[in-house]
């Protein structure tokens, strides 16, 4: 088989897999070249053979639930970490800067946050319920 | 709102449905490219986890299954890079033999099935992946190039090589599979 046939066989493969259309030049070569004709006919045979491995595994529902639970756990850890980080930053800022108003601000938040966050908690609960 | 949008919004039922719809494709792909059963289970778990975790990054320019396959391919490649010995079809014969029985296929079909596994095992992973993506999932050269992160020309030559390899193996085996 010469280099020209190798190139034509690549084109024939493209045509077989729908990546290119058959044109007059390729058709002309195919008509007069036995090697390329055999290659062209062999492509269907190979595909037919490959069908022996065509199976579709069943869905593993517990595995999917496990993945979703893992993601939820990660999200809740991340949210807790964010809260702790913000709290530490506020505390450090007030201690390091020594600004009275920061301490007042922190005290204000500690006292009022539970009330201010009620709508947020309610919203979060709604979201969780809708997620199931 | 479509399934993807609902999943992006964090709706658990939508995520579950999305994973359920694509589970067979993902597992089938991993088994066909040659993963052994244990690694397949691990990779499915990790692929689905990463997909859900990064669902907001998913751009619906390609199918969700394509995204899953891309993640799974990268994870499998990482395993190979870490030096994990590639455990091929030949080593998972029992599992697939069991599956063949489950699929209730004829004895002749089962023989073909096992023979083909052994033939495919002779191809390197990158070439096997191209063949699997093209034949079983009908991806275009460009889509395969995106999944496997290589140029279209490389995909084309890998596919050509794989087809030649199969053709020769079939000839050696006296066309028993055909």
Short mmCIF file of N, CA and C in Angstrom, two decimals, chain A residues 1 6-7 9-11 13-15 17-20 38-39 42-43 45-61 63-72 74 127 130-132, chain B residues 10-13 15-16 19-20 23-25 27-28 31-32 41 44-46 48-49 52-53 89 96 99 103 112-113 116-117 120 131 134-136 140-141 156 159-160 163-164 166-167 170 175 177-178:
data_model
loop_
_atom_site.label_atom_id
_atom_site.label_comp_id
_atom_site.label_asym_id
_atom_site.label_seq_id
_atom_site.Cartn_x
_atom_site.Cartn_y
_atom_site.Cartn_z
N UNK A 1 0.84 -1.20 0.00
CA UNK A 1 0.00 0.00 0.00
C UNK A 1 0.88 1.26 0.00
N UNK A 6 -2.82 5.46 1.85
CA UNK A 6 -2.95 5.75 3.29
C UNK A 6 -3.77 7.02 3.49
N UNK A 7 -3.49 8.02 2.67
CA UNK A 7 -4.23 9.28 2.76
C UNK A 7 -5.71 9.08 2.40
N UNK A 9 -7.36 6.34 2.71
CA UNK A 9 -8.02 5.55 3.75
C UNK A 9 -8.40 6.41 4.96
N UNK A 10 -7.57 7.41 5.21
CA UNK A 10 -7.93 8.36 6.28
C UNK A 10 -9.21 9.11 5.90
N UNK A 11 -9.28 9.48 4.62
CA UNK A 11 -10.48 10.19 4.13
C UNK A 11 -11.70 9.28 4.17
N UNK A 13 -12.18 6.85 6.20
CA UNK A 13 -12.57 6.72 7.61
C UNK A 13 -13.41 7.95 8.02
N UNK A 14 -12.98 9.14 7.58
CA UNK A 14 -13.75 10.36 7.89
C UNK A 14 -15.17 10.25 7.32
N UNK A 15 -15.26 9.75 6.09
CA UNK A 15 -16.58 9.62 5.45
C UNK A 15 -17.43 8.61 6.21
N UNK A 17 -17.40 7.84 9.29
CA UNK A 17 -17.88 8.36 10.57
C UNK A 17 -18.63 9.69 10.42
N UNK A 18 -18.96 10.04 9.22
CA UNK A 18 -19.77 11.24 8.99
C UNK A 18 -19.05 12.56 9.18
N UNK A 19 -17.73 12.55 9.09
CA UNK A 19 -16.97 13.78 9.29
C UNK A 19 -16.70 14.50 7.96
N UNK A 20 -17.02 13.84 6.87
CA UNK A 20 -16.76 14.40 5.54
C UNK A 20 -17.69 13.72 4.53
N UNK A 38 -11.29 -2.77 0.00
CA UNK A 38 -11.32 -3.72 1.12
C UNK A 38 -11.37 -2.96 2.44
N UNK A 39 -10.61 -1.87 2.52
CA UNK A 39 -10.60 -1.05 3.74
C UNK A 39 -12.00 -0.50 4.01
N UNK A 42 -14.31 -3.10 5.11
CA UNK A 42 -13.91 -3.61 6.44
C UNK A 42 -14.40 -2.72 7.58
N UNK A 43 -14.62 -1.45 7.29
CA UNK A 43 -15.03 -0.53 8.35
C UNK A 43 -16.38 -0.94 8.96
N UNK A 45 -17.58 -3.92 9.01
CA UNK A 45 -17.35 -5.18 9.72
C UNK A 45 -16.81 -4.91 11.13
N UNK A 46 -15.86 -3.96 11.21
CA UNK A 46 -15.26 -3.62 12.51
C UNK A 46 -16.33 -3.05 13.45
N UNK A 47 -17.15 -2.18 12.92
CA UNK A 47 -18.19 -1.57 13.74
C UNK A 47 -19.18 -2.62 14.25
N UNK A 48 -19.48 -3.56 13.36
CA UNK A 48 -20.38 -4.65 13.72
C UNK A 48 -19.77 -5.47 14.86
N UNK A 49 -18.47 -5.68 14.77
CA UNK A 49 -17.76 -6.45 15.79
C UNK A 49 -17.78 -5.72 17.13
N UNK A 50 -17.56 -4.40 17.07
CA UNK A 50 -17.50 -3.61 18.30
C UNK A 50 -18.83 -3.62 19.05
N UNK A 51 -19.90 -3.88 18.35
CA UNK A 51 -21.21 -3.90 18.99
C UNK A 51 -21.32 -4.98 20.08
N UNK A 52 -20.39 -5.94 20.03
CA UNK A 52 -20.41 -7.00 21.05
C UNK A 52 -20.15 -6.44 22.45
N UNK A 53 -19.51 -5.27 22.51
CA UNK A 53 -19.22 -4.69 23.83
C UNK A 53 -20.23 -3.62 24.22
N UNK A 54 -21.30 -3.56 23.47
CA UNK A 54 -22.26 -2.49 23.71
C UNK A 54 -23.27 -2.89 24.79
N UNK A 55 -23.01 -2.45 26.00
CA UNK A 55 -23.93 -2.76 27.10
C UNK A 55 -24.14 -1.49 27.91
N UNK A 56 -25.27 -1.42 28.58
CA UNK A 56 -25.60 -0.23 29.38
C UNK A 56 -25.80 -0.69 30.83
N UNK A 57 -24.86 -0.32 31.72
CA UNK A 57 -25.01 -0.76 33.10
C UNK A 57 -26.23 -0.16 33.79
N UNK A 58 -26.72 -0.88 34.78
CA UNK A 58 -27.90 -0.40 35.52
C UNK A 58 -27.52 0.74 36.46
N UNK A 59 -28.49 1.58 36.79
CA UNK A 59 -28.22 2.73 37.66
C UNK A 59 -28.10 2.26 39.12
N UNK A 60 -27.06 2.76 39.79
CA UNK A 60 -26.85 2.44 41.19
C UNK A 60 -27.37 3.62 42.03
N UNK A 61 -28.62 3.56 42.44
CA UNK A 61 -29.25 4.69 43.16
C UNK A 61 -28.55 5.02 44.49
N UNK A 63 -25.51 4.80 45.25
CA UNK A 63 -24.25 5.49 44.98
C UNK A 63 -24.51 6.98 44.68
N UNK A 64 -25.58 7.26 43.95
CA UNK A 64 -25.92 8.65 43.63
C UNK A 64 -26.30 9.40 44.92
N UNK A 65 -27.09 8.76 45.78
CA UNK A 65 -27.47 9.40 47.04
C UNK A 65 -26.25 9.68 47.90
N UNK A 66 -25.30 8.74 47.89
CA UNK A 66 -24.07 8.89 48.66
C UNK A 66 -23.30 10.13 48.19
N UNK A 67 -23.23 10.30 46.88
CA UNK A 67 -22.50 11.45 46.31
C UNK A 67 -23.17 12.76 46.75
N UNK A 68 -24.50 12.80 46.66
CA UNK A 68 -25.21 14.02 47.02
C UNK A 68 -25.04 14.32 48.52
N UNK A 69 -25.04 13.27 49.34
CA UNK A 69 -24.85 13.47 50.78
C UNK A 69 -23.44 14.01 51.06
N UNK A 70 -22.48 13.52 50.30
CA UNK A 70 -21.09 13.98 50.46
C UNK A 70 -20.96 15.47 50.12
N UNK A 71 -21.67 15.88 49.08
CA UNK A 71 -21.63 17.29 48.67
C UNK A 71 -22.28 18.17 49.73
N UNK A 72 -23.42 17.70 50.27
CA UNK A 72 -24.13 18.46 51.31
C UNK A 72 -23.23 18.64 52.54
N UNK A 74 -20.01 18.62 52.67
CA UNK A 74 -18.93 19.55 52.36
C UNK A 74 -19.43 21.00 52.43
N UNK A 127 -35.06 26.86 51.72
CA UNK A 127 -34.21 26.37 50.63
C UNK A 127 -33.88 24.89 50.83
N UNK A 130 -36.84 22.77 50.08
CA UNK A 130 -37.10 22.60 48.64
C UNK A 130 -36.10 21.66 48.00
N UNK A 131 -34.86 21.60 48.58
CA UNK A 131 -33.85 20.66 48.07
C UNK A 131 -34.16 19.24 48.51
N UNK A 132 -34.95 19.10 49.54
CA UNK A 132 -35.28 17.76 50.08
C UNK A 132 -34.29 17.39 51.13
N UNK B 10 -29.18 24.33 42.67
CA UNK B 10 -28.94 23.51 43.85
C UNK B 10 -30.10 22.61 44.24
N UNK B 11 -31.06 22.43 43.32
CA UNK B 11 -32.20 21.58 43.64
C UNK B 11 -31.79 20.11 43.63
N UNK B 12 -31.95 19.50 44.78
CA UNK B 12 -31.45 18.13 44.95
C UNK B 12 -32.09 17.14 43.98
N UNK B 13 -33.39 17.28 43.80
CA UNK B 13 -34.08 16.33 42.91
C UNK B 13 -33.57 16.43 41.47
N UNK B 15 -30.58 17.45 40.55
CA UNK B 15 -29.22 16.88 40.51
C UNK B 15 -29.29 15.36 40.44
N UNK B 16 -30.17 14.82 41.26
CA UNK B 16 -30.32 13.36 41.32
C UNK B 16 -30.78 12.82 39.96
N UNK B 19 -27.94 12.97 37.38
CA UNK B 19 -26.95 11.90 37.59
C UNK B 19 -27.55 10.55 37.18
N UNK B 20 -28.81 10.37 37.49
CA UNK B 20 -29.48 9.11 37.16
C UNK B 20 -29.50 8.90 35.63
N UNK B 23 -25.85 8.12 34.42
CA UNK B 23 -25.08 7.10 35.13
C UNK B 23 -24.62 5.97 34.20
N UNK B 24 -25.54 5.46 33.40
CA UNK B 24 -25.24 4.34 32.51
C UNK B 24 -24.14 4.69 31.51
N UNK B 25 -24.21 5.91 30.97
CA UNK B 25 -23.21 6.34 29.99
C UNK B 25 -21.83 6.40 30.66
N UNK B 27 -20.70 4.94 33.49
CA UNK B 27 -20.18 3.63 33.90
C UNK B 27 -19.80 2.79 32.68
N UNK B 28 -20.65 2.83 31.66
CA UNK B 28 -20.37 2.08 30.43
C UNK B 28 -19.07 2.55 29.80
N UNK B 31 -16.02 1.30 31.85
CA UNK B 31 -15.78 -0.13 31.66
C UNK B 31 -15.24 -0.42 30.26
N UNK B 32 -15.77 0.33 29.29
CA UNK B 32 -15.33 0.08 27.91
C UNK B 32 -13.89 0.55 27.66
N UNK B 41 -15.86 1.97 40.05
CA UNK B 41 -16.74 2.44 41.13
C UNK B 41 -16.18 3.70 41.77
N UNK B 44 -16.46 6.67 39.28
CA UNK B 44 -17.84 7.16 39.13
C UNK B 44 -18.18 8.07 40.30
N UNK B 45 -17.85 7.58 41.49
CA UNK B 45 -18.12 8.35 42.72
C UNK B 45 -17.45 9.72 42.65
N UNK B 46 -16.17 9.73 42.30
CA UNK B 46 -15.40 10.97 42.28
C UNK B 46 -15.88 11.90 41.15
N UNK B 48 -18.91 12.04 39.75
CA UNK B 48 -20.21 12.63 40.09
C UNK B 48 -20.05 13.69 41.18
N UNK B 49 -19.17 13.42 42.13
CA UNK B 49 -18.93 14.38 43.21
C UNK B 49 -18.40 15.70 42.65
N UNK B 52 -21.12 17.59 40.63
CA UNK B 52 -22.12 18.28 41.46
C UNK B 52 -21.49 19.48 42.16
N UNK B 53 -20.29 19.28 42.66
CA UNK B 53 -19.58 20.36 43.37
C UNK B 53 -19.36 21.57 42.46
N UNK B 89 -9.29 -5.25 30.52
CA UNK B 89 -10.45 -6.13 30.38
C UNK B 89 -10.17 -7.56 30.83
N UNK B 96 -17.39 -8.90 33.80
CA UNK B 96 -18.12 -8.68 32.56
C UNK B 96 -18.82 -9.95 32.09
N UNK B 99 -21.87 -9.83 33.81
CA UNK B 99 -22.77 -8.86 33.17
C UNK B 99 -23.38 -9.45 31.89
N UNK B 103 -27.21 -9.77 31.05
CA UNK B 103 -27.84 -9.21 29.86
C UNK B 103 -28.61 -10.26 29.06
N UNK B 112 -18.01 -13.69 21.86
CA UNK B 112 -17.55 -12.53 21.11
C UNK B 112 -17.20 -11.39 22.06
N UNK B 113 -18.06 -11.25 23.04
CA UNK B 113 -17.93 -10.22 24.05
C UNK B 113 -16.57 -10.34 24.78
N UNK B 116 -13.55 -9.82 22.37
CA UNK B 116 -13.35 -8.41 22.04
C UNK B 116 -12.67 -7.67 23.19
N UNK B 117 -13.02 -8.03 24.41
CA UNK B 117 -12.37 -7.42 25.57
C UNK B 117 -10.87 -7.63 25.50
N UNK B 120 -9.28 -5.50 22.67
CA UNK B 120 -9.22 -4.08 23.02
C UNK B 120 -8.13 -3.80 24.05
N UNK B 131 -11.54 5.21 20.14
CA UNK B 131 -12.40 4.21 19.50
C UNK B 131 -13.75 4.10 20.23
N UNK B 134 -15.91 7.26 19.73
CA UNK B 134 -16.46 7.38 18.38
C UNK B 134 -17.54 6.33 18.14
N UNK B 135 -17.19 5.09 18.42
CA UNK B 135 -18.13 4.02 18.07
C UNK B 135 -19.37 3.99 18.95
N UNK B 136 -19.17 4.02 20.28
CA UNK B 136 -20.31 3.83 21.19
C UNK B 136 -21.08 5.11 21.47
N UNK B 140 -18.00 13.67 17.69
CA UNK B 140 -17.26 14.15 16.51
C UNK B 140 -15.77 14.26 16.87
N UNK B 141 -14.93 14.40 15.85
CA UNK B 141 -13.49 14.54 16.10
C UNK B 141 -13.23 15.71 17.05
N UNK B 156 -7.67 11.79 14.84
CA UNK B 156 -7.87 11.12 13.56
C UNK B 156 -6.85 9.99 13.39
N UNK B 159 -7.54 7.10 15.80
CA UNK B 159 -8.71 6.30 15.38
C UNK B 159 -8.30 5.37 14.23
N UNK B 160 -7.54 5.92 13.31
CA UNK B 160 -7.08 5.12 12.17
C UNK B 160 -6.22 3.96 12.64
N UNK B 163 -8.42 1.30 14.33
CA UNK B 163 -9.20 0.51 13.37
C UNK B 163 -8.31 -0.50 12.65
N UNK B 164 -7.10 -0.05 12.32
CA UNK B 164 -6.14 -0.97 11.68
C UNK B 164 -5.79 -2.12 12.59
N UNK B 166 -7.58 -3.31 15.06
CA UNK B 166 -8.72 -4.23 15.17
C UNK B 166 -8.84 -5.11 13.94
N UNK B 167 -8.65 -4.47 12.78
CA UNK B 167 -8.77 -5.21 11.52
C UNK B 167 -7.75 -6.36 11.48
N UNK B 170 -8.64 -9.09 13.93
CA UNK B 170 -9.77 -9.90 13.44
C UNK B 170 -9.29 -10.88 12.39
N UNK B 175 -11.50 -14.07 11.67
CA UNK B 175 -12.82 -13.44 11.54
C UNK B 175 -13.84 -14.07 12.49
N UNK B 177 -14.88 -13.11 15.19
CA UNK B 177 -15.77 -12.13 15.81
C UNK B 177 -16.81 -11.56 14.85
N UNK B 178 -16.51 -11.63 13.60
CA UNK B 178 -17.36 -10.96 12.64
C UNK B 178 -18.69 -11.61 12.38
#
